[in-house]
mmCIF file of C-alpha atoms in Angstrom:
data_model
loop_
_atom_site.group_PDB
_atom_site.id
_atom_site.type_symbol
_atom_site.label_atom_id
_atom_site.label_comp_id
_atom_site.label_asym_id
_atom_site.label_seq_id
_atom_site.Cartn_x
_atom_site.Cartn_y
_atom_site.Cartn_z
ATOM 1 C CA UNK A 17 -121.575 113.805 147.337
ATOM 2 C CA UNK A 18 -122.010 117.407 148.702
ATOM 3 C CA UNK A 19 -122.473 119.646 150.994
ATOM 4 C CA UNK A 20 -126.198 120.570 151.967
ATOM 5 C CA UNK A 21 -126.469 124.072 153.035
ATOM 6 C CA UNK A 22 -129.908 125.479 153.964
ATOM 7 C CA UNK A 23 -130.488 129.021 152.205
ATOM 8 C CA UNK A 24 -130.805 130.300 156.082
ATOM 9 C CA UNK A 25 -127.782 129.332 157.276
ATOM 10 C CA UNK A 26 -124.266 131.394 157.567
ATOM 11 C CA UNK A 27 -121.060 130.071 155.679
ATOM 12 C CA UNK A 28 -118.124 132.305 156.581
ATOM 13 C CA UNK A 29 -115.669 132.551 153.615
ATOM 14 C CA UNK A 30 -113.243 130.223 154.447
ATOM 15 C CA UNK A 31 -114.988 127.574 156.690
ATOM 16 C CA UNK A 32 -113.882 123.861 155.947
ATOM 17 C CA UNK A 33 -116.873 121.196 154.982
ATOM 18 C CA UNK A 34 -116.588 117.804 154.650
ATOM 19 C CA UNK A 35 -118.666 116.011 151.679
ATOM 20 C CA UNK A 36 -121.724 115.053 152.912
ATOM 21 C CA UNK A 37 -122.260 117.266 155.759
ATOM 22 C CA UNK A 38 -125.551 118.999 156.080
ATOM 23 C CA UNK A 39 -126.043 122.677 157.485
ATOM 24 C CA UNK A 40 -129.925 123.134 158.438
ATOM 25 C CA UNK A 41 -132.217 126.131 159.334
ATOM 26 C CA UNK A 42 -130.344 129.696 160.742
ATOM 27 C CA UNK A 43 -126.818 127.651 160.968
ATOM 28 C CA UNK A 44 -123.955 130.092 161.551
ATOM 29 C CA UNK A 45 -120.345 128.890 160.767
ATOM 30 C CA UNK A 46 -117.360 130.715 161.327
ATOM 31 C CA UNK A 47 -114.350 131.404 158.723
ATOM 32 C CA UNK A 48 -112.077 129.255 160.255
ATOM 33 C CA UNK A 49 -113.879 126.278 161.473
ATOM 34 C CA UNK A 50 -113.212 122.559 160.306
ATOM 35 C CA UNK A 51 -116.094 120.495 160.081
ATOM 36 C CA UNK A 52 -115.679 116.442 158.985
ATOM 37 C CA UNK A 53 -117.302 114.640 156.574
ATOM 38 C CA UNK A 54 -120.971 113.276 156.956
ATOM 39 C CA UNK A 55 -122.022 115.995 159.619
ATOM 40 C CA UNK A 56 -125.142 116.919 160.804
ATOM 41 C CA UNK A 57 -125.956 120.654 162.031
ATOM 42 C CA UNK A 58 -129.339 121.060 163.299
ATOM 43 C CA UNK A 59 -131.416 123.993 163.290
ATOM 44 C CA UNK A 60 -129.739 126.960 165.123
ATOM 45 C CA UNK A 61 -126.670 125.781 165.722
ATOM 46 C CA UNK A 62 -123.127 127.838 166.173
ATOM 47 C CA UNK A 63 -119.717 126.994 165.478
ATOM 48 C CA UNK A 64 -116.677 129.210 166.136
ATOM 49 C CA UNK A 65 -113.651 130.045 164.328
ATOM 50 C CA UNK A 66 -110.996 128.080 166.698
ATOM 51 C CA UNK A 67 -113.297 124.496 166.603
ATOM 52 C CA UNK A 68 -112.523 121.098 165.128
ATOM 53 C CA UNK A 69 -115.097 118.888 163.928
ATOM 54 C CA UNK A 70 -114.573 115.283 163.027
ATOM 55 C CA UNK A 71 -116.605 112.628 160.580
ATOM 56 C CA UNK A 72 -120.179 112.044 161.420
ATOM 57 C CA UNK A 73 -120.734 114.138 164.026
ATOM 58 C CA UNK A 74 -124.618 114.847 164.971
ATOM 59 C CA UNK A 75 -124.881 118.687 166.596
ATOM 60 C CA UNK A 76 -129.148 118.568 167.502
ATOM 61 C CA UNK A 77 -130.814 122.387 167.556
ATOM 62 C CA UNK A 78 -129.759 124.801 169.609
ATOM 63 C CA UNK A 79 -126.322 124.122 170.398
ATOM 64 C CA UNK A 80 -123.445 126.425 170.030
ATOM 65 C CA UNK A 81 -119.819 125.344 169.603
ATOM 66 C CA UNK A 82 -117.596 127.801 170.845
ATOM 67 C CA UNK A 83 -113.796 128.872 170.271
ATOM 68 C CA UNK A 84 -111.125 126.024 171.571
ATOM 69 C CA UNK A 85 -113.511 123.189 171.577
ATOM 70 C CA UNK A 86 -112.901 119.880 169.371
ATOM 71 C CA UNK A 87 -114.928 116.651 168.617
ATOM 72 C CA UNK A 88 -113.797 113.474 167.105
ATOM 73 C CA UNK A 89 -115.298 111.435 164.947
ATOM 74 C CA UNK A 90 -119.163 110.153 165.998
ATOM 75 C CA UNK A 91 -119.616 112.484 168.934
ATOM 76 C CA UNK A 92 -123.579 112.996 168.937
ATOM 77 C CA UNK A 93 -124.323 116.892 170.392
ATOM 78 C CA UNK A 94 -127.856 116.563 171.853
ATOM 79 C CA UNK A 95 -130.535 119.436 171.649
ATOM 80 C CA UNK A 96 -129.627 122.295 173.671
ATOM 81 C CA UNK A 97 -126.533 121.241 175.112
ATOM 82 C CA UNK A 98 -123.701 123.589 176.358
ATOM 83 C CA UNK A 99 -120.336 124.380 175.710
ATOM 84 C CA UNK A 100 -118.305 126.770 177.671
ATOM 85 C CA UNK A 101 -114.765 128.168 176.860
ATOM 86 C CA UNK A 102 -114.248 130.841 179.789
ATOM 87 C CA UNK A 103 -114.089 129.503 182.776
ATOM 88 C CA UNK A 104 -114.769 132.622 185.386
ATOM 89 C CA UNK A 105 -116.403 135.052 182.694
ATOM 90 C CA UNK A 106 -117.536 138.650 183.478
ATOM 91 C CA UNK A 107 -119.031 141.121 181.063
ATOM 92 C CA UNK A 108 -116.591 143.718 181.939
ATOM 93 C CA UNK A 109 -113.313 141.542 181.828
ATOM 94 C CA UNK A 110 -111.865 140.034 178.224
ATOM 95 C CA UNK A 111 -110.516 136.611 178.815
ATOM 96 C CA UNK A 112 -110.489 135.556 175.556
ATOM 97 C CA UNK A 113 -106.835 134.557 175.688
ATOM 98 C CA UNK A 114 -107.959 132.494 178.455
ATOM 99 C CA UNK A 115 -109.819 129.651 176.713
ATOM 100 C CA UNK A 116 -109.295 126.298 177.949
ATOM 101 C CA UNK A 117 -109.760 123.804 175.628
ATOM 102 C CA UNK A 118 -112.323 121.351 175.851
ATOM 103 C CA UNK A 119 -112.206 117.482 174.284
ATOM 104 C CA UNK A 120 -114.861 114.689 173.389
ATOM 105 C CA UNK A 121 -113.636 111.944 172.150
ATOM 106 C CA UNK A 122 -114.748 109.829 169.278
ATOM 107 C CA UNK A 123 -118.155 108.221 170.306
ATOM 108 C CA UNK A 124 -119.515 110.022 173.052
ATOM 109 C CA UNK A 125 -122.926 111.106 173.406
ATOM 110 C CA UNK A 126 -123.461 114.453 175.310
ATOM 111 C CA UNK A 127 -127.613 114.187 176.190
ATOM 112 C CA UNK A 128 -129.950 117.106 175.652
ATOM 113 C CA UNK A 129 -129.292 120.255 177.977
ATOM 114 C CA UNK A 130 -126.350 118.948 179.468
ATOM 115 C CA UNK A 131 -123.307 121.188 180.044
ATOM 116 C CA UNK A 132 -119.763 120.506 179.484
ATOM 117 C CA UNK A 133 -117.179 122.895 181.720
ATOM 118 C CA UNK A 134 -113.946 124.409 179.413
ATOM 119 C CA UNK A 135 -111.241 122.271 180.204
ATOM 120 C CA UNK A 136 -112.360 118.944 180.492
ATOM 121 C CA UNK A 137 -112.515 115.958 178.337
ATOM 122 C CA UNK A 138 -115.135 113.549 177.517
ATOM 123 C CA UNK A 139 -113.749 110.220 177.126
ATOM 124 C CA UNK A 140 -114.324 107.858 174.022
ATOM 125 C CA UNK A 141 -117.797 106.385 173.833
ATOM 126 C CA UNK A 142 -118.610 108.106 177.543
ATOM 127 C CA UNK A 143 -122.329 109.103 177.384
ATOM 128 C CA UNK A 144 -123.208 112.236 179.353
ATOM 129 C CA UNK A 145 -127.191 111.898 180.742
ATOM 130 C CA UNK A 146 -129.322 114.969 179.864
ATOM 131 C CA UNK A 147 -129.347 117.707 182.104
ATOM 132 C CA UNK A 148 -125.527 116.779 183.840
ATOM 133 C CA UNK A 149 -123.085 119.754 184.303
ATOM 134 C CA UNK A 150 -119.356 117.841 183.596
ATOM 135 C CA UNK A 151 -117.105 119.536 185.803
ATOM 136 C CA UNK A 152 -114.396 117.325 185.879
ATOM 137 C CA UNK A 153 -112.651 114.625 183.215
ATOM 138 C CA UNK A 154 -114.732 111.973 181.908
ATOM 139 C CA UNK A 155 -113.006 108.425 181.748
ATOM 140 C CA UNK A 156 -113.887 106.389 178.326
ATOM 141 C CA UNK A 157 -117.456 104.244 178.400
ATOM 142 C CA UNK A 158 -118.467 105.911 181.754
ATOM 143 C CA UNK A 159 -122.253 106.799 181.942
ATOM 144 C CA UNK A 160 -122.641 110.251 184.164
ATOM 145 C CA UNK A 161 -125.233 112.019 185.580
ATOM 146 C CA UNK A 162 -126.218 114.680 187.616
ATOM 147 C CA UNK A 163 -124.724 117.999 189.117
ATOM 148 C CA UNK A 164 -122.121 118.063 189.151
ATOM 149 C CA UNK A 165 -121.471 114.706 187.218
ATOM 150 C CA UNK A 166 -120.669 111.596 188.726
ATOM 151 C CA UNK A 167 -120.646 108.285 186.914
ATOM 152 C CA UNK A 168 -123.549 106.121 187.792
ATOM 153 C CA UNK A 169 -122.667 103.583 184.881
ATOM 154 C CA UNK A 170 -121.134 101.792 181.895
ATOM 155 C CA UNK A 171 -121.566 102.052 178.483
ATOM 156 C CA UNK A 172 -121.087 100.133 175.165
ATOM 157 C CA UNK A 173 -120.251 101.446 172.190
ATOM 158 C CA UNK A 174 -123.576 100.220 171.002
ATOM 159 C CA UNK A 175 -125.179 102.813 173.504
ATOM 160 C CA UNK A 176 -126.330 100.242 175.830
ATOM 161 C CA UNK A 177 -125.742 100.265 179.569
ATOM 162 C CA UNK A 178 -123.533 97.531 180.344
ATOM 163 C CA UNK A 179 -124.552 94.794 183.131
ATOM 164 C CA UNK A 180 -122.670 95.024 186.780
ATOM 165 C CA UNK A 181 -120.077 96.891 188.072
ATOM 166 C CA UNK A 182 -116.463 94.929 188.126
ATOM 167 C CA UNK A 183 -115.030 91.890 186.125
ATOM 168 C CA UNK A 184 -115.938 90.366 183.139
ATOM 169 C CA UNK A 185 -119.712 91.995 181.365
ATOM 170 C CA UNK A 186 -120.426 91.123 177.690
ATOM 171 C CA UNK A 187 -123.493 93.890 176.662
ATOM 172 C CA UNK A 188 -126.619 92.336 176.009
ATOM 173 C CA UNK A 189 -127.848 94.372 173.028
ATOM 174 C CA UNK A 190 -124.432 93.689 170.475
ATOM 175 C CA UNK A 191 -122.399 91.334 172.651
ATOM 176 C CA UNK A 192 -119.367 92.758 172.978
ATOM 177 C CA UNK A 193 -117.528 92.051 175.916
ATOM 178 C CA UNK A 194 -115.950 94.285 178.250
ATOM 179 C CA UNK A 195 -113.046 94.297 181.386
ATOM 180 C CA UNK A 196 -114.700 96.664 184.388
ATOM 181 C CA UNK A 197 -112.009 97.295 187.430
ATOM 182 C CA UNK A 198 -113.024 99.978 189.716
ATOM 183 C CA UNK A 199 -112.294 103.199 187.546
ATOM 184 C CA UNK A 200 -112.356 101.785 184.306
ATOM 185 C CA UNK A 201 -113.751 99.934 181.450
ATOM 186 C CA UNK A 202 -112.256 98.592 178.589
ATOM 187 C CA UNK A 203 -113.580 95.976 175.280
ATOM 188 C CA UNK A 204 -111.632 93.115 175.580
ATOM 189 C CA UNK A 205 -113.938 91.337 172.812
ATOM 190 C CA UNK A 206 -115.621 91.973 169.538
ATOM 191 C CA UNK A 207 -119.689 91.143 169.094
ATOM 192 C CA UNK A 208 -120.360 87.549 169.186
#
């Protein structure tokens, strides 16, 4: 395998690439960036010198990846979506040693035009809705929406929503089975 690179796109000297990824249309990547294996970068899409990618991670058009952020393994970028790394910026004020890092975890799904504050973390498997503005931590399989954020859900790993709120749920796409208390959720089974 190799790397796909669109003749549009922008490889700084220097920039890691896993085998496998592809780089599409007007793609810039920065020097120091390290991107997984099996990547996707759609159309217009930014990444910054101080940003860790992971394997098979799916950045949709539009989306910029800036300095101090880092995504595991699976994390699915939806079009349009935001990343911050300053968290009170003004034009006229550098606060670039001010970057607070910001973590998704391996599996999460951040939905098209969603924002993600500097400084929080995205739990494994969470799945932001489209549109939310996460302000605060997100626990692992939570499903949030709105603005600011609040979880409204469960997931699966499949990307299902899982069925009630507390106890014992087993997701009825896959069938895996999951442990809900009031703040988290948990597998506690493999598929049927």
């Amino acid at each position: 395998m190799t790397v796909t690179v669109h003749p549009t796109a922008i490889i700084d000297e220097g920039a890691e690439i896993g085998d496998g990824s592809r780089i599409w249309h007007w793609v810039h990547v920065c020097g120091k960036a390290r991107i997984g294996r099996g990547c996707s970068l759609g159309q217009n899409v930014f990444v910054g010198n101080d940003v860790v990618i992971g394997d098979n991670v799916k950045i949709q058009n539009n989306v910029s990846v800036y300095d101090a952020v880092r995504l595991e393994d699976d994390v699915f970028c939806g079009p349009s979506m935001v990343f911050t790394n300053v968290y009170n910026p003004r034009s006229a004020i550098t606060r670039k040693d001010e970057y607070r890092e910001t973590i998704v975890r391996r599996g999460a799904t951040l939905g098209a035009n969603c924002t993600i504050i500097c400084g929080t973390t995205v739990g494994r498997h969470a799945f932001v809705a489209a549109g939310a503005v996460v302000n605060r931590d997100v626990v692992p399989f939570a499903l949030v929406a709105g603005v600011p954020a609040k979880r409204i859900g469960w997931m699966c790993r499949c990307g299902t929503k899982l069925p009630g709120t507390t106890g014992e749920v087993v997701c009825e796409s896959c069938g895996s089975a999951y442990r809900i208390d009031l703040g988290s959720c948990e597998p506690t089974g493999s598929p049927r």
